[in-house]
CSV table of C-alpha atoms in Angstrom, one decimal:
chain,number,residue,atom,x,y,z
A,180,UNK,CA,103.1,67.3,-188.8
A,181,UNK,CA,100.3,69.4,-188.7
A,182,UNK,CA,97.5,69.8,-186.5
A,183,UNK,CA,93.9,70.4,-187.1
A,184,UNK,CA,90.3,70.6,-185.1
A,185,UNK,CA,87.1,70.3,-186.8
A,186,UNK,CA,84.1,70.8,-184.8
A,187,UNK,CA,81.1,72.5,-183.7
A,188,UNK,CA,79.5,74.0,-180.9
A,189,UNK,CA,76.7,75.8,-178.7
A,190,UNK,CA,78.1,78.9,-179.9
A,191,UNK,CA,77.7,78.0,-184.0
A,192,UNK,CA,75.0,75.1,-184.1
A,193,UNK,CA,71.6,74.5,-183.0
A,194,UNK,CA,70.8,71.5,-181.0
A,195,UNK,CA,69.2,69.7,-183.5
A,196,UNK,CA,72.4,69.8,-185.6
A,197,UNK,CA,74.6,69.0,-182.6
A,198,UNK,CA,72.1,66.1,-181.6
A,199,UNK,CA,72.8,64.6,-184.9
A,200,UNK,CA,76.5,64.7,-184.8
A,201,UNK,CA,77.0,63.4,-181.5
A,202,UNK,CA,79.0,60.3,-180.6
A,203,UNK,CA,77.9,58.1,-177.8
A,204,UNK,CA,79.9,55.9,-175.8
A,205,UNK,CA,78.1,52.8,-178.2
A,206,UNK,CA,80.1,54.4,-181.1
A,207,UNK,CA,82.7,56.3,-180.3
A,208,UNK,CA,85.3,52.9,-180.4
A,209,UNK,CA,84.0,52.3,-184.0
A,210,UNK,CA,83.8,56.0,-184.8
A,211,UNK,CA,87.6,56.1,-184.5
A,212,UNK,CA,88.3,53.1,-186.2
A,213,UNK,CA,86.7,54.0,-189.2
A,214,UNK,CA,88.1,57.6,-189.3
A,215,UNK,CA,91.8,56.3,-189.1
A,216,UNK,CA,91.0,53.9,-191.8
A,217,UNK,CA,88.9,56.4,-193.7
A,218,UNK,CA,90.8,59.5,-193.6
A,219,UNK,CA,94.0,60.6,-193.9
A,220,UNK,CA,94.5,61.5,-190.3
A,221,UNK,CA,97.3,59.5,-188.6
A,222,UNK,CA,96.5,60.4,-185.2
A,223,UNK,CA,92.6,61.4,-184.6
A,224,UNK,CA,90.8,61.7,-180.8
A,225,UNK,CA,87.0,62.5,-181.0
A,226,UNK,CA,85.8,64.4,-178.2
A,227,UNK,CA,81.7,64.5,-177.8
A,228,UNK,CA,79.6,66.2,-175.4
A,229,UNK,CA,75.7,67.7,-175.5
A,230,UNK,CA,77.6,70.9,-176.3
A,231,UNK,CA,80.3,69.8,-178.9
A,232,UNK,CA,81.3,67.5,-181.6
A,233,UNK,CA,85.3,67.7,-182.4
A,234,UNK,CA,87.8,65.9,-184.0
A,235,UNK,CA,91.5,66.4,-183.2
A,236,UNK,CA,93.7,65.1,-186.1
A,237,UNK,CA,97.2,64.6,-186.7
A,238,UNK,CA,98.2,64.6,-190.4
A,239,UNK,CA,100.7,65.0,-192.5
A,240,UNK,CA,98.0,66.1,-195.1
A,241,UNK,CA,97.6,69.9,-195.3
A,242,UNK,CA,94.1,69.8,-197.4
A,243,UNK,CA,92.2,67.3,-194.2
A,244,UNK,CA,89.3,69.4,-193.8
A,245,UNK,CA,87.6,68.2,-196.4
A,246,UNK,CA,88.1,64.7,-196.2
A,247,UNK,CA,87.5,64.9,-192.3
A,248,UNK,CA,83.9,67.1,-193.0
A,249,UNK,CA,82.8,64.1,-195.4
A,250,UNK,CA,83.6,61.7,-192.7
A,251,UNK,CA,81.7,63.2,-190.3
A,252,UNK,CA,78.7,63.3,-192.7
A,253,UNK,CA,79.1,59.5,-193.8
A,254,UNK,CA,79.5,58.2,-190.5
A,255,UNK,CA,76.3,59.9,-189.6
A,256,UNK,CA,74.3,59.7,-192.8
A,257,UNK,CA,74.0,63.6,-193.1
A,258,UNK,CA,75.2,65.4,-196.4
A,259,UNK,CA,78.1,67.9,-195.2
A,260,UNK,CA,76.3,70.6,-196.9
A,261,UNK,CA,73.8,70.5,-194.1
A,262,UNK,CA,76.1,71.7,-191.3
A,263,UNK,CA,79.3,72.9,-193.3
A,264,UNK,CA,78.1,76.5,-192.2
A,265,UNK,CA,78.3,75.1,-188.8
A,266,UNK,CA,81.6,74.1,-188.2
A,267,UNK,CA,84.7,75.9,-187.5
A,268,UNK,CA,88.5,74.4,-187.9
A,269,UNK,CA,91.3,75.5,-186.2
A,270,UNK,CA,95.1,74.5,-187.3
A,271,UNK,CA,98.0,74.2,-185.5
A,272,UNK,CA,99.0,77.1,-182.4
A,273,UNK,CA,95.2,77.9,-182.4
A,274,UNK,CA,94.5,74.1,-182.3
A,275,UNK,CA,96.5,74.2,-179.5
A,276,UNK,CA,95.0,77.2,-177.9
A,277,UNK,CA,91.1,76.2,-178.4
A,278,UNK,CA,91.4,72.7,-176.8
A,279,UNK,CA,93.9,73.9,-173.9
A,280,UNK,CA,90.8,76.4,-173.3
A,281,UNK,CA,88.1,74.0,-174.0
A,282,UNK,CA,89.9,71.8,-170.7
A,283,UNK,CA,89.9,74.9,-168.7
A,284,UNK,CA,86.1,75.9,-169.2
A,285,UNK,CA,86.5,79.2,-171.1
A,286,UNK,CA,84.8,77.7,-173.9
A,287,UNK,CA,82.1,76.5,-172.4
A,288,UNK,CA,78.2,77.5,-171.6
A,289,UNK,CA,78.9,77.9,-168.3
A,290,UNK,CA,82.2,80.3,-167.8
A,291,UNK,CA,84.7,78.1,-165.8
A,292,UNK,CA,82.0,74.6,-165.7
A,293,UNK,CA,84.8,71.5,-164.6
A,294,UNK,CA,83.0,69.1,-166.0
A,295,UNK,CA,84.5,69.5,-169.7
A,296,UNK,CA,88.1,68.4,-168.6
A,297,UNK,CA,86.2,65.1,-167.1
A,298,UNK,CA,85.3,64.3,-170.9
A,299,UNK,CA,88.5,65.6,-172.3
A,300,UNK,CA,89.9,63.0,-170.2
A,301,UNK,CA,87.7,60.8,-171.3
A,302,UNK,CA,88.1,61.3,-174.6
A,303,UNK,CA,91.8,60.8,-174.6
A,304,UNK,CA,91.8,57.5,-172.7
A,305,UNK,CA,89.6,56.0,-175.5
A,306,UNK,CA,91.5,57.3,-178.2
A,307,UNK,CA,94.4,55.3,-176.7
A,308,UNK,CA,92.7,52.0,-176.4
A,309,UNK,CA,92.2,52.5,-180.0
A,310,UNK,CA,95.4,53.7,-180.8
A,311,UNK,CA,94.4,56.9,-182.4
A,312,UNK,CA,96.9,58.7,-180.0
A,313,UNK,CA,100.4,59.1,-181.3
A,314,UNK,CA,103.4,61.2,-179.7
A,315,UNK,CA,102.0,64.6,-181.1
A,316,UNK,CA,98.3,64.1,-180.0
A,317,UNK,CA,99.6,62.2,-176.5
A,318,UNK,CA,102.0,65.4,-175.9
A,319,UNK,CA,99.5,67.6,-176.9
A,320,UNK,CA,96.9,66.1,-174.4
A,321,UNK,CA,99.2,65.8,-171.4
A,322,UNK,CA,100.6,68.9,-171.7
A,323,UNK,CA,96.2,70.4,-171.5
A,324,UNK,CA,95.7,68.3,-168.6
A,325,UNK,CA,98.6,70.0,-166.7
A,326,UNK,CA,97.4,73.3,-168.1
A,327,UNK,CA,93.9,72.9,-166.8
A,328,UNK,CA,95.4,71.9,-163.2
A,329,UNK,CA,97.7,75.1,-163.3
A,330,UNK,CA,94.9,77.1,-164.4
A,331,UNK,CA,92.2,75.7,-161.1
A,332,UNK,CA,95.6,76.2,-159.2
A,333,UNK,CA,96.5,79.8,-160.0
A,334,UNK,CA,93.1,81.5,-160.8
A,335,UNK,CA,89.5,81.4,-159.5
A,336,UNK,CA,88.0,80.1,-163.0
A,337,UNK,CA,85.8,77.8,-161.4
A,338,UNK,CA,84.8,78.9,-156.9
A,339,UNK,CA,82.7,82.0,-158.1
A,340,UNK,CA,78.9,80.9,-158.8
A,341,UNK,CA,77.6,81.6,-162.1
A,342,UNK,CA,74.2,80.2,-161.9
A,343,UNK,CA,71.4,80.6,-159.2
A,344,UNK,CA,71.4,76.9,-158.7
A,345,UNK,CA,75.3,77.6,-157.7
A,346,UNK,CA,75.0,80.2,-155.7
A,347,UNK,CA,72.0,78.9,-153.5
A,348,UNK,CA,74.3,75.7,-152.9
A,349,UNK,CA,77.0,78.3,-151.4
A,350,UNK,CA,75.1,79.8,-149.7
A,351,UNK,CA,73.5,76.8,-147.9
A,352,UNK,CA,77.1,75.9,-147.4
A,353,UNK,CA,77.6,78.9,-145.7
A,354,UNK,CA,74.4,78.1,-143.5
A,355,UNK,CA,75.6,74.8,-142.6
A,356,UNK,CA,79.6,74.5,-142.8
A,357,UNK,CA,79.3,70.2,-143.0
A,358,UNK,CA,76.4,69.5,-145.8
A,359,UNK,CA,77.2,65.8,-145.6
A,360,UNK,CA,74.5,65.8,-142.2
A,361,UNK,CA,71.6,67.5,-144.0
A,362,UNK,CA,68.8,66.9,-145.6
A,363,UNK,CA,67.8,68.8,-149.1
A,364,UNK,CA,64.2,68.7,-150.3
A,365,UNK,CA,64.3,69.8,-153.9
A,366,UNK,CA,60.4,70.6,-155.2
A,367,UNK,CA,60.6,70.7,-159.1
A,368,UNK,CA,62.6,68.7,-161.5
A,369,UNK,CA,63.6,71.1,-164.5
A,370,UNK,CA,67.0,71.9,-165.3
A,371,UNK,CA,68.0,74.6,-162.6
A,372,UNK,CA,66.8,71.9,-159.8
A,373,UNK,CA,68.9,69.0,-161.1
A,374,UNK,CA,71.6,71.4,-161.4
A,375,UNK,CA,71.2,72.2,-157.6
A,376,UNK,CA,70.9,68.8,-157.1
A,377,UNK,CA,74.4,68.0,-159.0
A,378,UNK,CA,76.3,70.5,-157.3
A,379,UNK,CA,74.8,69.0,-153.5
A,380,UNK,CA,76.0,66.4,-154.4
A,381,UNK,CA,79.2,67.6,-155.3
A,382,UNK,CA,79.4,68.6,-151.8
A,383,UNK,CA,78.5,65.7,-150.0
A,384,UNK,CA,74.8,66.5,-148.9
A,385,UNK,CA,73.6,63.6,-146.6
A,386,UNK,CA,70.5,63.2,-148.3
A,387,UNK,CA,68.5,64.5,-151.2
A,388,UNK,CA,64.4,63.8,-151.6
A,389,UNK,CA,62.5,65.4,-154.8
A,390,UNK,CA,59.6,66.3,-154.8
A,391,UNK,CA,57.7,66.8,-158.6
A,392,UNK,CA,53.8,66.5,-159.6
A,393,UNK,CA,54.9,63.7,-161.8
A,394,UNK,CA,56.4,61.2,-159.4
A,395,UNK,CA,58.5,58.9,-162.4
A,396,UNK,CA,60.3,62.3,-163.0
A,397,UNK,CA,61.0,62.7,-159.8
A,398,UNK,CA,62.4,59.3,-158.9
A,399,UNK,CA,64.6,59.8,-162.2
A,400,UNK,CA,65.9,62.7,-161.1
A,401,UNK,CA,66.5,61.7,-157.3
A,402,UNK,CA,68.2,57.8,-158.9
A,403,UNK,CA,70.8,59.8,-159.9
A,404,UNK,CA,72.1,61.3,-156.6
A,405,UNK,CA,71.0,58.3,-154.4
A,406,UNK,CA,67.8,60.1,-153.2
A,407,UNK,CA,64.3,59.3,-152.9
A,408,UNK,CA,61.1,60.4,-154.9
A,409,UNK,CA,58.1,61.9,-153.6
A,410,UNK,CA,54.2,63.6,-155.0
A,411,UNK,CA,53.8,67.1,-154.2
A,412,UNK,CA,50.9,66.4,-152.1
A,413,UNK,CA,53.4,64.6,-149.6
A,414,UNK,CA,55.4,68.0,-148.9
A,415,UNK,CA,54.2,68.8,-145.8
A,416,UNK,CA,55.1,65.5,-144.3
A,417,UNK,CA,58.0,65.5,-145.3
A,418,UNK,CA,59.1,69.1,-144.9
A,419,UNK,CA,59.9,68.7,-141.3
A,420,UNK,CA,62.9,66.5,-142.4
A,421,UNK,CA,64.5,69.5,-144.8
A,422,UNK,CA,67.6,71.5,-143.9
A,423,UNK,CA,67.3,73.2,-147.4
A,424,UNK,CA,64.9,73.5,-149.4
A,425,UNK,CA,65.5,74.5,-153.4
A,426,UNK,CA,62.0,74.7,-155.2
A,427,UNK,CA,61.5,75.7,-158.8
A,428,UNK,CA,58.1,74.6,-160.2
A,429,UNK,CA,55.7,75.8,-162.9
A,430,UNK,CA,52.8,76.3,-160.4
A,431,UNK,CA,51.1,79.3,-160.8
A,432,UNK,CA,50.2,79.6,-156.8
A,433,UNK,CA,52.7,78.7,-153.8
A,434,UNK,CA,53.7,75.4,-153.1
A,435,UNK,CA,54.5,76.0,-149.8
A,436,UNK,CA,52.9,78.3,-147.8
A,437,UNK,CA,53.7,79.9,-144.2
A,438,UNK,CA,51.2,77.7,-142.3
A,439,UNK,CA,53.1,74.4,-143.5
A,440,UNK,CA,56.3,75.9,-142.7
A,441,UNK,CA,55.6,76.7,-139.0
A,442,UNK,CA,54.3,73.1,-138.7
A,443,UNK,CA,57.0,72.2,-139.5
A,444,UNK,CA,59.3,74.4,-137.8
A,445,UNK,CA,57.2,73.2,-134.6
A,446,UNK,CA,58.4,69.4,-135.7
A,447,UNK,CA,61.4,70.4,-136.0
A,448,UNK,CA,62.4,71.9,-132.3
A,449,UNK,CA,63.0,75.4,-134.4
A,450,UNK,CA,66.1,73.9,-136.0
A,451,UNK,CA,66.9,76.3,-139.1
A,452,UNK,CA,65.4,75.9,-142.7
A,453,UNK,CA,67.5,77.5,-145.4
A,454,UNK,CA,65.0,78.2,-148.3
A,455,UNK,CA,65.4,79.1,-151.6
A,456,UNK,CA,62.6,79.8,-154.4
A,457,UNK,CA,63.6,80.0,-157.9
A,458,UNK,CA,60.6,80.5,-159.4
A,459,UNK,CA,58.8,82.9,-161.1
A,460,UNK,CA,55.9,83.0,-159.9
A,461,UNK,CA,56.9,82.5,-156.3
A,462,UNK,CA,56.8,78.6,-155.4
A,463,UNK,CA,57.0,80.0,-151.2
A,464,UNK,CA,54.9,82.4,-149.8
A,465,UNK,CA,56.5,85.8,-149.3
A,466,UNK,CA,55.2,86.0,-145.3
A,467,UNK,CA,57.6,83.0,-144.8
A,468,UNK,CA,60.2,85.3,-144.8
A,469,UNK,CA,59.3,86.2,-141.7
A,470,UNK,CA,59.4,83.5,-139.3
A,471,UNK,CA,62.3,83.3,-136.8
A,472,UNK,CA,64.2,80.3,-138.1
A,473,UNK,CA,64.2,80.6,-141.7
A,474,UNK,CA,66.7,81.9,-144.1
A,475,UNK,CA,64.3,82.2,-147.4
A,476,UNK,CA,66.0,83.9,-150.8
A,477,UNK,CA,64.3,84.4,-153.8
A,478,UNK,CA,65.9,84.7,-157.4
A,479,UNK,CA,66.5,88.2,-157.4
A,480,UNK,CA,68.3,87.9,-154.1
A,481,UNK,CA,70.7,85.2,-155.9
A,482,UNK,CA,71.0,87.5,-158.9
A,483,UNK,CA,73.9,89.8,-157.0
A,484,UNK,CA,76.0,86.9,-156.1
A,485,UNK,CA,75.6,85.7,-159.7
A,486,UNK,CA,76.4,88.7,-160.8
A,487,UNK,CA,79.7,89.4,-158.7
A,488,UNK,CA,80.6,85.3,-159.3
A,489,UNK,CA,80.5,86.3,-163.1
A,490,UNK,CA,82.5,89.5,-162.4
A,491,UNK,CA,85.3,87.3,-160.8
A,492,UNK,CA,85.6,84.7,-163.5
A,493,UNK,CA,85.8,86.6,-166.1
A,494,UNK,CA,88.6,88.3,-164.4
A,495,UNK,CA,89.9,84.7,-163.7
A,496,UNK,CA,89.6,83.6,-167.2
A,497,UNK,CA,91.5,86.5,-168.3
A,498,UNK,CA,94.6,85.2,-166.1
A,499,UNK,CA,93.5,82.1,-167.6
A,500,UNK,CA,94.2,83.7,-170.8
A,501,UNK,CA,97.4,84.6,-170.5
A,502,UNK,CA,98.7,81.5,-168.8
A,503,UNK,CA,97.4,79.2,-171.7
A,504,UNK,CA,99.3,81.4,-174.1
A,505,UNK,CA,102.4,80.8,-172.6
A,506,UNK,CA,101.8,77.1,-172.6
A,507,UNK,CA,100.5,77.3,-176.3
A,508,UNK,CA,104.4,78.5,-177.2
A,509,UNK,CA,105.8,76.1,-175.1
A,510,UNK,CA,104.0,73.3,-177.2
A,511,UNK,CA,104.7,75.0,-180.3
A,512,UNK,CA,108.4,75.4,-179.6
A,513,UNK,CA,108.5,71.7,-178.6
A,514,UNK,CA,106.5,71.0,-182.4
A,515,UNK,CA,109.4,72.9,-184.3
A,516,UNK,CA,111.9,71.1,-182.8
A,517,UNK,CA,110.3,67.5,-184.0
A,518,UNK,CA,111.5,69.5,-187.2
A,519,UNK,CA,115.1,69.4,-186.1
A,520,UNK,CA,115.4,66.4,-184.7
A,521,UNK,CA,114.2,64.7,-188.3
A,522,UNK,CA,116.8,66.5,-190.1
A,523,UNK,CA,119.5,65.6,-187.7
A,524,UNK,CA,118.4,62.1,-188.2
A,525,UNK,CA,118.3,62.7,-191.9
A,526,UNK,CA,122.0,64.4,-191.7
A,527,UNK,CA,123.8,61.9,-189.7
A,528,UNK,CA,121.8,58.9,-191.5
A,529,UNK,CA,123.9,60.3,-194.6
A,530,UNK,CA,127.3,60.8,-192.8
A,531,UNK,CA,127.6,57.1,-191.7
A,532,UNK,CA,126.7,56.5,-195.4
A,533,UNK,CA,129.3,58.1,-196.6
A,534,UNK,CA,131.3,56.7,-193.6
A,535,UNK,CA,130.7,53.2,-194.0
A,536,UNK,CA,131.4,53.3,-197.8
A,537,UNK,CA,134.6,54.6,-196.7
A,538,UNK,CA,135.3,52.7,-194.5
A,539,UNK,CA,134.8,49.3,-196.0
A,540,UNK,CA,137.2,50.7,-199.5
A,541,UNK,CA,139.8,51.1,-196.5
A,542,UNK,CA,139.1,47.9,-195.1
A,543,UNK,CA,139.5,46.6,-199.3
A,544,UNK,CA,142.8,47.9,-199.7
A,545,UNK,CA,144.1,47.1,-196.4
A,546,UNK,CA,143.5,43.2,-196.9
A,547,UNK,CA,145.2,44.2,-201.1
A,548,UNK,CA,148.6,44.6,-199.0
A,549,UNK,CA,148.2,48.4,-198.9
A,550,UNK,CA,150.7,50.3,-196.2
A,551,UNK,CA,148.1,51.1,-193.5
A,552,UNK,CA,149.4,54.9,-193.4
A,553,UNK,CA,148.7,55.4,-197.2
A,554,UNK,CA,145.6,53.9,-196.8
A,555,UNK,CA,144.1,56.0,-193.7
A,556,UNK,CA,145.7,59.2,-195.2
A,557,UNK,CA,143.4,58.2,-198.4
A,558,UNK,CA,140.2,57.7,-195.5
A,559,UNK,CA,140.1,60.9,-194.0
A,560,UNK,CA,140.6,62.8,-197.8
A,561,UNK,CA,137.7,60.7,-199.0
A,562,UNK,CA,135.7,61.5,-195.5
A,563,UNK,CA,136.6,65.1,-195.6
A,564,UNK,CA,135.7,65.8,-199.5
A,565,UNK,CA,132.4,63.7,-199.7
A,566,UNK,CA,131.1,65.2,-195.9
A,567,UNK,CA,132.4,68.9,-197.4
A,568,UNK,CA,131.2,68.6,-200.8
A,569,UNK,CA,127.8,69.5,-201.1
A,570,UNK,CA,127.7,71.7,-198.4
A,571,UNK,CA,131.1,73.7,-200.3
A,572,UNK,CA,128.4,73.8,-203.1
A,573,UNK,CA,125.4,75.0,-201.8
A,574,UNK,CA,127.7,77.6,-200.2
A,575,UNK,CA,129.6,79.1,-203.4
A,576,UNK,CA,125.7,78.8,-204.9
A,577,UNK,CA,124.9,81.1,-201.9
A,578,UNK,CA,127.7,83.5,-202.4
A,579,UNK,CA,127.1,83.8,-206.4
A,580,UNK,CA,123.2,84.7,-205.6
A,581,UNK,CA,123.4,87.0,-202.7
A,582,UNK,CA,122.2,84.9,-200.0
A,583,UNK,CA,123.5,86.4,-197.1
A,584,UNK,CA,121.2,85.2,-194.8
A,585,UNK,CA,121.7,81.8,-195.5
A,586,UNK,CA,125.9,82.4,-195.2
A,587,UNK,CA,125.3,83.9,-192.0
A,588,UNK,CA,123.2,80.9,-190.9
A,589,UNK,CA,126.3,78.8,-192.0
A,590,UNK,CA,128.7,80.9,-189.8
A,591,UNK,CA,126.7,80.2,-187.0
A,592,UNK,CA,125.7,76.8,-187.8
A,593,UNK,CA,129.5,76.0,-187.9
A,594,UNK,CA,131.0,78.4,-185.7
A,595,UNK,CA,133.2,79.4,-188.0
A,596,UNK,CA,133.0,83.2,-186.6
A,597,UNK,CA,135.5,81.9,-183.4
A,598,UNK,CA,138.1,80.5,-185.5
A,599,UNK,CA,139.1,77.1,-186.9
A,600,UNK,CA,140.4,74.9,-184.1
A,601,UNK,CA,143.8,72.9,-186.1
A,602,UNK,CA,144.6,71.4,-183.2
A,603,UNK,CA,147.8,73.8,-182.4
């Protein structure tokens, strides 16, 4: 039974083209409902994030690309030819081989990013509630999950930071060994601050406050990681009360500046302030560099261990690499022989054909008043010609054409090259 992923991407699509093909957790139970009605996929699980749409089919269909492309336009009322150019399909191994890389972060924005084997989870668990995963898809998934583990196991895909917002929560980890007993003050709420704020999270800070000109955006951003909203023109107040500070604003002039900071340094009984500024233009005045008990990095100072964290995953994802390819023949291996195991079902279904006909002709002339010698001497003739017969056919066939390759399969499909056993 083949396999196939359709999908798309941050590498081949626009957001605007992604955003349309999404699935939310509203549709995704009809999404897959429809598809296995609609298509001619028998086993189908629809993974969706902001950076990917893809559908991972089962078939017995070779031709389900197109038929799967359609879907994915009907369902979401876009003609195909508006993002055909967009998608990419994979078949079979490299099926196997994008999604086991897809868990393990190589294929994501963000080299090495854990998050994506959260929704790959995710995904799979739906697609059993609906019953869109079979025993190739279920394999298939399992067998990822246990990849993904073996790869955060063996390599060092994902403890390198790849992003300043990673790398200034390291570093205020190694500042203050136990995060879960401070308190971050986060000024800003753009992208590389709620990324900060995810990964102090992550690691247990005690509390978060964020601190934004527009207050509502704030308090969105601080709901989501139990923390508390405040105006910028509270900062000083509440400065005293930071262990780290992350700040990334638009402001054209300093946010902070090195008056504040001693005030609150004074407040503080000289306790240390790890500060980081992000942005560009400076949100912290350079001179508070300079006071005793502050640890203050800008971006640039960030940039190196970016650049070394980047350095060691992509050395990580090479090991990566090579680990999911061994598990990619594994899976394959264990695909062919689905192959083997149908045509041994196939071949004994036929022998106890062939043996129950026999069998009940014997039982026919033994209850005629046959002798019950003659009659199992006629059993095993009749067994031995019918099971031999096609077989002794095929064979001669073979021998008349040429086919050596498929005689030598025969002589070591029988084992006919150690001699008959007669018994003697």
């Amino acid at each position: 039974m083949p396999l196939i992923v359709l999908g798309l991407n941050h590498k081949t699509a626009p957001v605007d083209i992604r955003e349309r093909l999404t699935f939310g957790p509203d549709v995704i139970v009809a999404a897959l409902r429809t598809l296995l009605e609609q298509s001619p996929a028998d086993e189908a699980i629809i993974l969706s994030t902001c950076n990917r749409t893809e559908i991972y089919c089962a078939t017995d269909t070779r031709d389900i690309e197109t038929p799967l492309r359609n879907w994915l336009g009907s369902f979401h009322g876009i003609e195909p030819q508006l993002f055909a150019q967009h998608l990419y399909a994979h078949k079979d191994r490299e099926a196997v081989q994008h999604l086991y890389k897809v868990a393990c972060g190589l294929d994501s924005m963000v080299l090495g990013e854990p998050q994506i084997l959260g929704q790959v989870k995710a995904a799979f668990k739906t697609a059993c509630e609906v019953g869109g995963s079979g025993r190739l898809l279920g394999r298939l998934f399992q067998c990822t999950f246990a990849v993904a583990k073996q790869v955060r196991t063996d390599t060092a895909i994902g403890s390198s930071p790849v992003s300043v917002a990673f790398a200034a929560v390291s570093l205020a980890r190694q500042i203050f060994s136990d995060l879960t007993k401070q308190t971050a003050l986060l000024i800003g709420a753009g992208e590389t601050v709620e990324l900060a704020a995810r990964h102090l999270h992550q690691h247990g800070i005690g509390r978060i406050i964020v601190a934004n000109r527009t207050v509502e955006r704030a308090h969105r951003l601080a709901a989501q990681f139990d923390g508390y909203a405040i105006a910028l023109t509270e900062l000083a107040s509440h400065l005293p009360e930071a262990d780290i500070v992350v700040s990334s604003t638009a402001s054209p002039l300093p946010v902070l500046g090195k008056g504040t900071v001693e005030r609150a340094l004074k407040q503080r009984r000289h306790r240390p302030m790890f500060m980081v500024d992000i942005a560009v233009p400076r949100d912290i005045e350079p001179e508070v560099g300079q006071l005793r008990d502050v640890y203050l990095y800008t971006v640039d100072d960030l940039q190196g261990v970016v650049d070394e964290g980047m350095r060691s995953r992509n050395h990580a994802a090479e090991q990566a690499v090579e680990i999911i390819d061994l598990h990619c023949d594994e899976f394959m291996a264990w695909v062919r022989s689905l192959d083997a195991v149908s045509l041994i079902q196939d071949y004994r279904a036929r022998a106890e054909c062939i043996r129950d006909e026999a069998y009940s002709r014997a039982a026919r002339q033994l209850a005629a008043g046959k002798p019950p010698q003659e009659v199992m001497r006629h059993l095993a003739h009749v067994l031995t010609n019918k099971l031999l017969h096609e077989p002794s056919v095929r064979l001669r066939q073979a021998g008349r054409e040429g086919q050596s390759e498929l005689l030598d399969a025969a002589n070591e499909l029988f084992q006919l090259s150690q001699g008959q056993d007669t018994g003697h």
